[in-house]
XYZ file of C-alpha atoms in Angstrom:
114
model
C 0.103 -0.139 -0.202
C 1.486 3.386 -0.973
C 2.522 5.931 1.629
C -0.002 8.922 1.857
C 2.379 12.231 1.605
C 0.710 15.545 2.866
C 2.478 18.838 3.664
C 1.854 21.706 5.824
C 0.974 25.227 4.300
C 4.509 26.431 5.662
C 6.159 23.764 3.488
C 4.100 24.950 0.061
C 5.081 28.652 1.161
C 8.675 28.110 2.033
C 8.747 25.782 -1.266
C 7.248 28.622 -3.451
C 9.912 31.052 -2.223
C 12.888 28.911 -2.873
C 11.521 27.692 -6.413
C 11.692 31.426 -7.251
C 15.338 31.862 -6.106
C 16.630 28.256 -6.979
C 14.558 27.144 -10.117
C 14.414 23.061 -10.140
C 14.042 23.180 -6.453
C 10.176 21.231 -7.060
C 12.177 18.622 -9.142
C 14.064 17.587 -6.033
C 11.031 17.598 -3.801
C 9.340 15.378 -6.101
C 12.059 12.788 -6.230
C 11.979 12.923 -2.570
C 8.030 12.642 -2.430
C 8.220 9.448 -4.926
C 10.512 7.813 -2.228
C 8.433 8.488 0.411
C 5.649 7.316 -1.361
C 7.215 3.895 -1.790
C 7.508 3.598 1.755
C 11.011 4.664 2.090
C 12.247 7.190 5.203
C 15.241 8.666 3.576
C 17.329 11.244 5.822
C 18.420 11.103 9.442
C 16.022 10.814 12.348
C 16.125 13.718 14.670
C 16.491 12.807 18.210
C 15.009 14.604 20.894
C 11.685 15.824 19.374
C 9.370 13.409 20.729
C 8.034 12.601 17.025
C 9.206 10.393 14.449
C 10.759 13.260 12.617
C 13.336 12.873 10.046
C 15.740 15.425 7.865
C 16.490 14.702 4.436
C 19.423 16.511 2.424
C 18.526 17.448 -1.254
C 20.815 18.764 -3.736
C 20.807 22.380 -4.827
C 21.399 21.761 -8.615
C 20.792 25.682 -9.210
C 23.503 26.907 -7.160
C 25.789 23.561 -7.982
C 26.511 23.051 -4.275
C 25.713 19.445 -4.066
C 23.746 17.938 -0.669
C 25.943 19.677 1.711
C 24.840 23.426 0.361
C 21.422 22.233 -0.827
C 18.120 21.684 0.822
C 16.749 20.178 3.977
C 13.066 18.641 4.040
C 12.047 17.935 7.465
C 9.079 15.390 7.387
C 7.067 13.602 10.072
C 6.443 10.033 9.471
C 3.135 10.012 11.248
C 2.120 6.388 10.877
C 3.097 3.880 8.553
C 1.088 4.822 5.619
C 1.188 8.717 6.036
C 4.035 11.253 5.927
C 3.697 15.165 6.398
C 6.337 17.401 4.941
C 7.020 20.055 7.663
C 9.194 22.722 6.300
C 12.121 22.876 3.521
C 15.000 25.438 4.099
C 18.097 25.952 1.890
C 21.140 25.026 4.320
C 23.320 28.180 2.608
C 20.873 30.698 4.052
C 19.183 29.284 7.327
C 20.748 27.351 10.386
C 19.135 24.099 11.847
C 15.765 24.346 13.082
C 15.138 24.439 17.127
C 13.602 21.352 18.775
C 10.711 23.356 19.909
C 9.988 24.615 16.499
C 10.160 20.909 15.082
C 7.736 19.956 17.975
C 5.150 22.764 17.136
C 5.116 21.714 13.554
C 4.454 18.012 14.178
C 1.423 19.015 16.429
C 0.351 20.925 13.514
C 0.646 17.874 11.110
C -1.248 16.012 13.701
C -3.903 18.423 14.159
C -4.256 18.763 10.285
C -4.623 14.771 9.827
C -7.729 14.721 12.184
């Protein structure tokens, strides 16, 4: 059974902003969504959040920096067959997200899933 992939409004907003600045961002995100829909959990689990939250590294082909200078997608594996994309950011522009913010985003995802 395929995994349902949802997103939060903040994810869409940030993705749109990144797409305007870095063309082809959506292509990288679509590749990630395909993997998630197939049941994969790419990236590393973020400890200490209290939710099953992962950080996936995506390359920024427009900036030609590879994964280290690319994008970070934070997603929440709520149950075996549903994942919510919480946020996305460019590693070259933003630092890591605080645990408090991650917890808030995961709570929003839980509320949206009801």
